[in-house]
Amino acid sequence: MPIPKTTNMNNQASSLPTLIDPYGRTLDYLRLSVTDRCNFRCYYCMPEEGVEFVPRKELLTYEELTYLTGIFCEMGVRKVRITGGEPFVRKGIMEFLGQLSAISQLRKITVTSNGTLGEEKMDELLRLGITNINISLDSLDKDRFFEMTRRDKFEEVFDCIMALLQKGFEVKLNCVLAEEKNIQDILPFVELTKSYPLSVRFLEEMPFNGKGTFEPPKWNHNAIYAYIAEHYDRIEKLLDEKNSTSTNYMIKGYKGSFGIIPSYSRTFCGTCNRIRLSATGEMRTCLYGPPRANLRDILRAGADKQELKETIHNVVSQKEKDGFQAEKLQASKPKSSMTFLGG
Ligand code: SF4
């Protein structure tokens, strides 16, 4: 059954949050992956040779992505983060963001990118009111950047960040830290916040490298904070946003801030408000957990809106207590690459 043309989400009954999990958490934040494709090859996400991307027909169409997002919004989702792969490599992404921003219940659309978007897209994002953007940047050194992404694009990404700041975007940098990779970048990143009003977040490495093998990170959130505290004695604790995964600080007198995300230690699951939908329709209630349903298949099999809502409800009722419980559910399976999960 084709998607109803006039999916007029605006005048649906007021959508009280209905996505409440077994632990009383309200799930109002959808992380939506629009593609598994990426123009980088970050070592902690995929092998150098890349991964086998899915055939295009297996990717949700923009029409399907908009329709499903509308349904999630009718059920209480208020924030959507657009992820990938790299969202800006998918053709038509700006028109799609235009469709999304027309969904009246949606209060916030944010994007995570590797920083290879051009100025024309930035201006279009501003026009759409999309002003929060996270950029993945793991090093401020051109050679280490190349070593970690296998792409010679450091200047392009850094110029992109400067242009975003200049245009008034709220910019957060996500830096995945790892021993023998980029520990020497921690202090230069903190120093970057002296002159620029951006937030640098240091993330623990996660096991989604498409390789199936992983050592728990030596550089966990405690080690990262201790290292920074050894070098700065004027650290101020900042108030964290509700449901934030990042614990935030600033150096007194600096323009920006830094945060630490215990993405492997998973100390933030108690306030998790996230649902994930991959570019191939896999719905997850936890990044570390197994896919619980495939909304693409259900939709393409002719399910109507009510059936899709029941599926979503059913999945939410199975949400795991935390990322450790979720990880146990698929302990036997090798972990997917982050480019398939959507981060
Ligand atoms: S690890 Fe899973 S449960 Fe914990 S915050 Fe992330 S998505 Fe939520």
Tab-separated table of C-alpha atoms and ligand atoms in Angstrom:
chain	number	residue	atom	x	y	z
A	1	MET	CA	0.000	0.000	0.000
A	2	PRO	CA	1.605	3.296	-1.088
A	3	ILE	CA	2.279	5.946	1.515
A	4	PRO	CA	-0.808	8.201	1.903
A	5	LYS	CA	0.055	11.283	-0.215
A	6	THR	CA	-1.293	13.884	2.167
A	7	THR	CA	0.425	12.734	5.287
A	8	ASN	CA	-0.751	15.929	6.890
A	9	MET	CA	0.798	15.477	10.263
A	10	ASN	CA	-0.169	18.907	11.420
A	11	ASN	CA	-3.766	18.463	12.391
A	12	GLN	CA	-3.469	15.053	13.948
A	13	ALA	CA	-4.813	14.744	17.514
A	14	SER	CA	-2.425	16.446	19.937
A	15	SER	CA	0.214	13.866	20.341
A	16	LEU	CA	0.809	13.344	24.002
A	17	PRO	CA	4.076	11.483	24.582
A	18	THR	CA	3.126	7.847	24.382
A	19	LEU	CA	6.559	6.324	24.010
A	20	ILE	CA	7.271	5.518	27.638
A	21	ASP	CA	9.491	2.514	28.267
A	22	PRO	CA	9.227	-0.110	31.038
A	23	TYR	CA	11.503	2.066	33.215
A	24	GLY	CA	9.325	5.151	32.940
A	25	ARG	CA	11.642	6.945	30.497
A	26	THR	CA	9.899	9.083	27.853
A	27	LEU	CA	11.431	8.409	24.440
A	28	ASP	CA	11.094	11.686	22.539
A	29	TYR	CA	14.393	11.707	20.617
A	30	LEU	CA	14.765	9.847	17.312
A	31	ARG	CA	18.221	9.253	15.829
A	32	LEU	CA	17.483	8.783	12.166
A	33	SER	CA	20.103	7.439	9.783
A	34	VAL	CA	19.527	8.426	6.154
A	35	THR	CA	22.349	6.404	4.570
A	36	ASP	CA	25.029	3.821	5.310
A	37	ARG	CA	27.337	5.458	2.783
A	38	CYS	CA	30.254	7.598	3.870
A	39	ASN	CA	33.131	9.370	2.146
A	40	PHE	CA	35.474	8.704	5.086
A	41	ARG	CA	36.936	5.437	6.444
A	42	CYS	CA	37.370	6.139	10.139
A	43	TYR	CA	39.298	3.273	11.735
A	44	TYR	CA	36.832	2.940	14.674
A	45	CYS	CA	33.886	2.619	12.284
A	46	MET	CA	34.972	0.500	9.349
A	47	PRO	CA	37.982	-1.287	7.872
A	48	GLU	CA	40.175	0.613	5.365
A	49	GLU	CA	38.618	-1.234	2.440
A	50	GLY	CA	35.238	-0.054	3.656
A	51	VAL	CA	32.165	-2.192	4.107
A	52	GLU	CA	29.679	-3.542	1.618
A	53	PHE	CA	27.000	-0.855	1.466
A	54	VAL	CA	23.424	-2.069	0.989
A	55	PRO	CA	21.754	-1.872	-2.455
A	56	ARG	CA	20.002	1.513	-2.825
A	57	LYS	CA	16.555	-0.046	-2.997
A	58	GLU	CA	17.088	-1.337	0.538
A	59	LEU	CA	17.509	2.205	1.825
A	60	LEU	CA	14.330	3.901	3.022
A	61	THR	CA	13.191	6.478	0.486
A	62	TYR	CA	12.891	10.086	1.637
A	63	GLU	CA	9.120	9.715	1.375
A	64	GLU	CA	9.241	6.688	3.692
A	65	LEU	CA	11.661	8.430	6.084
A	66	THR	CA	9.343	11.473	6.280
A	67	TYR	CA	6.240	9.316	6.748
A	68	LEU	CA	7.812	7.215	9.523
A	69	THR	CA	9.237	10.293	11.251
A	70	GLY	CA	5.767	11.821	11.153
A	71	ILE	CA	4.372	8.757	12.875
A	72	PHE	CA	7.067	8.911	15.577
A	73	CYS	CA	6.187	12.593	16.072
A	74	GLU	CA	2.505	11.718	16.476
A	75	MET	CA	3.685	9.396	19.239
A	76	GLY	CA	5.644	12.096	21.041
A	77	VAL	CA	9.051	12.410	19.359
A	78	ARG	CA	10.111	16.055	19.511
A	79	LYS	CA	13.764	15.931	18.445
A	80	VAL	CA	15.360	14.194	15.458
A	81	ARG	CA	19.092	13.835	14.871
A	82	ILE	CA	20.039	13.105	11.243
A	83	THR	CA	22.983	10.733	11.001
A	84	GLY	CA	24.547	8.215	8.600
A	85	GLY	CA	27.141	7.135	7.344
A	86	GLU	CA	27.592	10.711	6.215
A	87	PRO	CA	24.132	12.290	5.669
A	88	PHE	CA	25.349	14.940	3.234
A	89	VAL	CA	26.580	12.361	0.722
A	90	ARG	CA	22.980	11.290	-0.016
A	91	LYS	CA	21.491	13.169	-2.975
A	92	GLY	CA	18.352	15.186	-2.149
A	93	ILE	CA	19.195	15.493	1.556
A	94	MET	CA	18.336	19.232	1.685
A	95	GLU	CA	14.880	18.729	0.156
A	96	PHE	CA	14.302	15.921	2.672
A	97	LEU	CA	15.299	18.194	5.577
A	98	GLY	CA	12.796	20.693	4.196
A	99	GLN	CA	10.048	18.055	4.379
A	100	LEU	CA	11.052	17.111	7.919
A	101	SER	CA	11.075	20.689	9.137
A	102	ALA	CA	7.429	20.947	7.991
A	103	ILE	CA	6.342	18.402	10.632
A	104	SER	CA	4.740	20.708	13.202
A	105	GLN	CA	5.271	18.535	16.294
A	106	LEU	CA	9.015	18.446	15.640
A	107	ARG	CA	10.774	20.993	17.868
A	108	LYS	CA	14.375	20.327	16.920
A	109	ILE	CA	16.281	18.836	14.004
A	110	THR	CA	20.018	18.407	14.450
A	111	VAL	CA	22.635	16.825	12.218
A	112	THR	CA	25.842	14.851	12.750
A	113	SER	CA	28.353	15.143	9.911
A	114	ASN	CA	32.020	14.547	9.192
A	115	GLY	CA	32.309	18.155	8.074
A	116	THR	CA	32.351	17.747	4.312
A	117	LEU	CA	29.300	19.920	3.660
A	118	GLY	CA	29.655	23.082	1.582
A	119	GLU	CA	28.542	26.635	2.401
A	120	GLU	CA	25.472	26.453	0.165
A	121	LYS	CA	24.125	23.640	2.331
A	122	MET	CA	24.915	25.649	5.463
A	123	ASP	CA	22.841	28.566	4.189
A	124	GLU	CA	19.983	26.202	3.372
A	125	LEU	CA	20.202	24.651	6.849
A	126	LEU	CA	19.941	28.108	8.393
A	127	ARG	CA	16.918	28.866	6.213
A	128	LEU	CA	15.300	25.666	7.542
A	129	GLY	CA	16.081	26.640	11.132
A	130	ILE	CA	18.536	23.756	11.575
A	131	THR	CA	21.303	25.450	13.546
A	132	ASN	CA	22.754	22.663	15.736
A	133	ILE	CA	25.376	20.552	14.060
A	134	ASN	CA	27.800	17.991	15.452
A	135	ILE	CA	31.025	17.484	13.537
A	136	SER	CA	33.135	14.365	14.022
A	137	LEU	CA	36.774	15.478	14.299
A	138	ASP	CA	39.325	13.247	16.003
A	139	SER	CA	42.497	15.249	15.520
A	140	LEU	CA	43.734	18.808	14.994
A	141	ASP	CA	46.840	17.428	13.305
A	142	LYS	CA	46.629	16.927	9.536
A	143	ASP	CA	48.678	13.677	9.523
A	144	ARG	CA	46.878	12.089	12.462
A	145	PHE	CA	43.580	13.125	10.875
A	146	PHE	CA	44.627	11.281	7.708
A	147	GLU	CA	45.747	8.256	9.712
A	148	MET	CA	42.394	8.068	11.524
A	149	THR	CA	39.996	8.800	8.623
A	150	ARG	CA	42.125	7.553	5.717
A	151	ARG	CA	41.180	10.775	3.941
A	152	ASP	CA	43.313	13.881	3.328
A	153	LYS	CA	40.497	16.282	4.263
A	154	PHE	CA	41.662	18.014	7.440
A	155	GLU	CA	41.714	21.541	6.020
A	156	GLU	CA	38.313	21.090	4.386
A	157	VAL	CA	36.768	19.922	7.658
A	158	PHE	CA	38.440	22.624	9.758
A	159	ASP	CA	37.388	25.326	7.290
A	160	CYS	CA	33.851	23.931	7.426
A	161	ILE	CA	33.834	24.267	11.238
A	162	MET	CA	35.096	27.841	11.043
A	163	ALA	CA	32.441	28.699	8.437
A	164	LEU	CA	29.678	27.158	10.590
A	165	LEU	CA	30.787	29.232	13.597
A	166	GLN	CA	31.011	32.348	11.463
A	167	LYS	CA	27.411	31.761	10.260
A	168	GLY	CA	26.183	31.391	13.866
A	169	PHE	CA	25.628	27.637	14.085
A	170	GLU	CA	25.860	25.907	17.473
A	171	VAL	CA	28.794	23.587	16.801
A	172	LYS	CA	29.793	20.541	18.830
A	173	LEU	CA	32.871	18.541	17.934
A	174	ASN	CA	32.885	14.790	18.644
A	175	CYS	CA	36.356	13.395	19.185
A	176	VAL	CA	36.740	9.639	19.758
A	177	LEU	CA	39.844	9.103	21.894
A	178	ALA	CA	42.091	6.080	21.699
A	179	GLU	CA	45.496	5.035	22.987
A	180	GLU	CA	48.265	5.388	20.362
A	181	LYS	CA	45.920	7.347	18.118
A	182	ASN	CA	45.102	10.851	19.310
A	183	ILE	CA	45.720	11.321	23.041
A	184	GLN	CA	48.125	14.125	22.125
A	185	ASP	CA	45.098	15.961	20.686
A	186	ILE	CA	43.266	16.314	24.024
A	187	LEU	CA	45.018	19.488	25.162
A	188	PRO	CA	45.001	21.187	21.723
A	189	PHE	CA	41.230	20.552	21.561
A	190	VAL	CA	40.717	22.073	25.024
A	191	GLU	CA	42.832	25.036	23.920
A	192	LEU	CA	40.626	25.403	20.832
A	193	THR	CA	37.781	26.337	23.206
A	194	LYS	CA	39.858	29.312	24.409
A	195	SER	CA	39.233	31.196	21.174
A	196	TYR	CA	36.123	29.545	19.703
A	197	PRO	CA	32.567	29.311	21.169
A	198	LEU	CA	32.186	25.635	20.426
A	199	SER	CA	31.875	22.497	22.539
A	200	VAL	CA	34.463	19.756	22.164
A	201	ARG	CA	33.248	16.375	23.401
A	202	PHE	CA	35.665	13.563	24.075
A	203	LEU	CA	34.119	10.130	23.513
A	204	GLU	CA	35.266	6.738	24.731
A	205	GLU	CA	35.888	4.323	21.884
A	206	MET	CA	32.971	1.995	21.117
A	207	PRO	CA	32.954	-1.576	19.742
A	208	PHE	CA	31.195	-0.744	16.444
A	209	ASN	CA	34.195	-1.031	14.147
A	210	GLY	CA	32.876	-3.655	11.777
A	211	LYS	CA	35.801	-5.878	12.765
A	212	GLY	CA	34.105	-7.953	15.466
A	213	THR	CA	37.069	-7.546	17.825
A	214	PHE	CA	37.359	-4.846	20.474
A	215	GLU	CA	39.350	-4.044	23.635
A	216	PRO	CA	37.532	-1.979	26.303
A	217	PRO	CA	38.975	1.585	26.147
A	218	LYS	CA	41.873	2.444	28.461
A	219	TRP	CA	40.915	6.085	28.008
A	220	ASN	CA	37.557	6.024	29.783
A	221	HIS	CA	35.727	9.105	31.090
A	222	ASN	CA	37.606	9.110	34.399
A	223	ALA	CA	41.011	8.883	32.722
A	224	ILE	CA	40.123	11.643	30.262
A	225	TYR	CA	38.942	14.009	33.024
A	226	ALA	CA	41.951	13.229	35.236
A	227	TYR	CA	44.314	14.010	32.351
A	228	ILE	CA	42.681	17.369	31.645
A	229	ALA	CA	42.536	18.224	35.366
A	230	GLU	CA	46.299	17.567	35.590
A	231	HIS	CA	46.824	20.406	33.078
A	232	TYR	CA	44.140	22.917	34.097
A	233	ASP	CA	43.310	24.169	37.597
A	234	ARG	CA	40.446	26.501	36.553
A	235	ILE	CA	37.891	23.898	35.380
A	236	GLU	CA	34.266	24.882	35.996
A	237	LYS	CA	31.450	22.289	35.926
A	238	LEU	CA	28.597	23.325	33.646
A	239	LEU	CA	24.925	22.417	33.970
A	240	ASP	CA	24.178	19.490	31.653
A	241	GLU	CA	21.116	19.434	29.409
A	242	LYS	CA	18.327	17.022	30.417
A	243	ASN	CA	19.037	13.550	28.947
A	244	SER	CA	22.555	14.671	28.025
A	245	THR	CA	25.117	11.912	27.489
A	246	SER	CA	27.899	14.458	27.927
A	247	THR	CA	29.234	15.784	31.243
A	248	ASN	CA	30.270	19.349	30.486
A	249	TYR	CA	32.912	21.714	31.776
A	250	MET	CA	34.728	24.865	30.749
A	251	ILE	CA	38.073	26.447	31.493
A	252	LYS	CA	37.397	29.738	33.299
A	253	GLY	CA	37.658	32.605	30.808
A	254	TYR	CA	37.539	30.414	27.704
A	255	LYS	CA	34.861	31.038	25.032
A	256	GLY	CA	33.885	27.405	24.548
A	257	SER	CA	33.452	24.280	26.631
A	258	PHE	CA	34.435	20.630	26.655
A	259	GLY	CA	32.492	17.548	27.553
A	260	ILE	CA	33.179	13.890	28.183
A	261	ILE	CA	30.843	11.193	26.848
A	262	PRO	CA	31.248	7.773	28.550
A	263	SER	CA	29.948	6.052	25.407
A	264	TYR	CA	31.440	2.668	26.404
A	265	SER	CA	31.087	2.986	30.204
A	266	ARG	CA	27.395	3.865	29.617
A	267	THR	CA	26.856	5.749	32.857
A	268	PHE	CA	24.009	7.816	31.330
A	269	CYS	CA	21.450	5.138	30.465
A	270	GLY	CA	19.145	6.050	33.363
A	271	THR	CA	17.907	9.100	31.466
A	272	CYS	CA	17.985	7.576	27.970
A	273	ASN	CA	15.288	9.105	25.760
A	274	ARG	CA	16.579	7.675	22.471
A	275	ILE	CA	15.148	5.513	19.740
A	276	ARG	CA	17.061	4.668	16.575
A	277	LEU	CA	15.942	4.002	13.040
A	278	SER	CA	18.619	2.862	10.592
A	279	ALA	CA	18.644	3.807	6.919
A	280	THR	CA	17.354	0.303	6.130
A	281	GLY	CA	14.445	0.575	8.594
A	282	GLU	CA	15.873	-1.317	11.570
A	283	MET	CA	14.400	0.055	14.787
A	284	ARG	CA	16.610	-0.177	17.882
A	285	THR	CA	15.894	0.963	21.407
A	286	CYS	CA	19.589	0.911	22.239
A	287	LEU	CA	22.781	1.450	20.237
A	288	TYR	CA	24.276	-1.675	21.848
A	289	GLY	CA	21.150	-3.757	21.316
A	290	PRO	CA	19.745	-5.842	18.460
A	291	PRO	CA	17.283	-4.472	15.912
A	292	ARG	CA	13.793	-5.063	17.308
A	293	ALA	CA	11.719	-4.596	14.168
A	294	ASN	CA	12.169	-3.519	10.571
A	295	LEU	CA	9.702	-0.714	9.846
A	296	ARG	CA	10.712	-0.598	6.155
A	297	ASP	CA	9.652	-4.213	5.606
A	298	ILE	CA	6.442	-3.763	7.583
A	299	LEU	CA	5.576	-0.586	5.684
A	300	ARG	CA	6.413	-2.065	2.279
A	301	ALA	CA	4.321	-5.121	3.171
A	302	GLY	CA	1.302	-2.795	3.314
A	303	ALA	CA	0.957	-1.999	7.016
A	304	ASP	CA	-1.202	1.024	7.771
A	305	LYS	CA	-0.371	3.731	10.295
A	306	GLN	CA	-2.105	1.950	13.185
A	307	GLU	CA	-0.126	-1.258	12.574
A	308	LEU	CA	3.123	0.718	12.448
A	309	LYS	CA	2.244	2.462	15.712
A	310	GLU	CA	1.482	-0.853	17.382
A	311	THR	CA	4.836	-2.196	16.225
A	312	ILE	CA	6.630	0.873	17.591
A	313	HIS	CA	4.781	0.576	20.894
A	314	ASN	CA	5.631	-3.084	21.118
A	315	VAL	CA	9.323	-2.373	20.494
A	316	VAL	CA	9.405	0.406	23.098
A	317	SER	CA	7.827	-1.934	25.655
A	318	GLN	CA	10.920	-4.123	25.253
A	319	LYS	CA	13.473	-1.342	25.742
A	320	GLU	CA	16.468	-2.480	27.706
A	321	LYS	CA	17.370	-1.052	31.137
A	322	ASP	CA	20.787	-0.009	29.854
A	323	GLY	CA	23.424	-0.567	27.218
A	324	PHE	CA	24.935	-3.511	29.085
A	325	GLN	CA	21.646	-5.393	29.176
A	326	ALA	CA	21.195	-4.557	25.494
A	327	GLU	CA	24.692	-5.752	24.602
A	328	LYS	CA	24.049	-9.120	26.284
A	329	LEU	CA	21.096	-9.675	23.952
A	330	GLN	CA	23.409	-9.948	21.006
A	331	ALA	CA	26.627	-11.037	22.648
A	332	SER	CA	27.013	-13.911	20.180
A	333	LYS	CA	26.844	-11.714	17.101
A	334	PRO	CA	29.744	-9.601	15.823
A	335	LYS	CA	28.907	-5.922	16.225
A	336	SER	CA	27.887	-3.944	13.181
A	337	SER	CA	29.898	-1.054	11.846
A	338	MET	CA	28.688	2.318	13.183
A	339	THR	CA	27.907	3.326	9.582
A	340	PHE	CA	25.038	0.794	9.585
A	341	LEU	CA	23.818	1.686	13.093
A	342	GLY	CA	23.673	5.394	12.468
A	343	GLY	CA	25.476	6.348	15.683
B	1	SF4	S1	23.669	2.744	25.690
B	1	SF4	FE1	21.592	2.264	25.059
B	1	SF4	S2	20.332	2.571	26.880
B	1	SF4	FE2	22.277	3.559	27.235
B	1	SF4	S3	21.928	5.661	26.636
B	1	SF4	FE3	22.785	4.598	24.849
B	1	SF4	S4	21.006	3.940	23.707
B	1	SF4	FE4	20.292	4.465	25.756
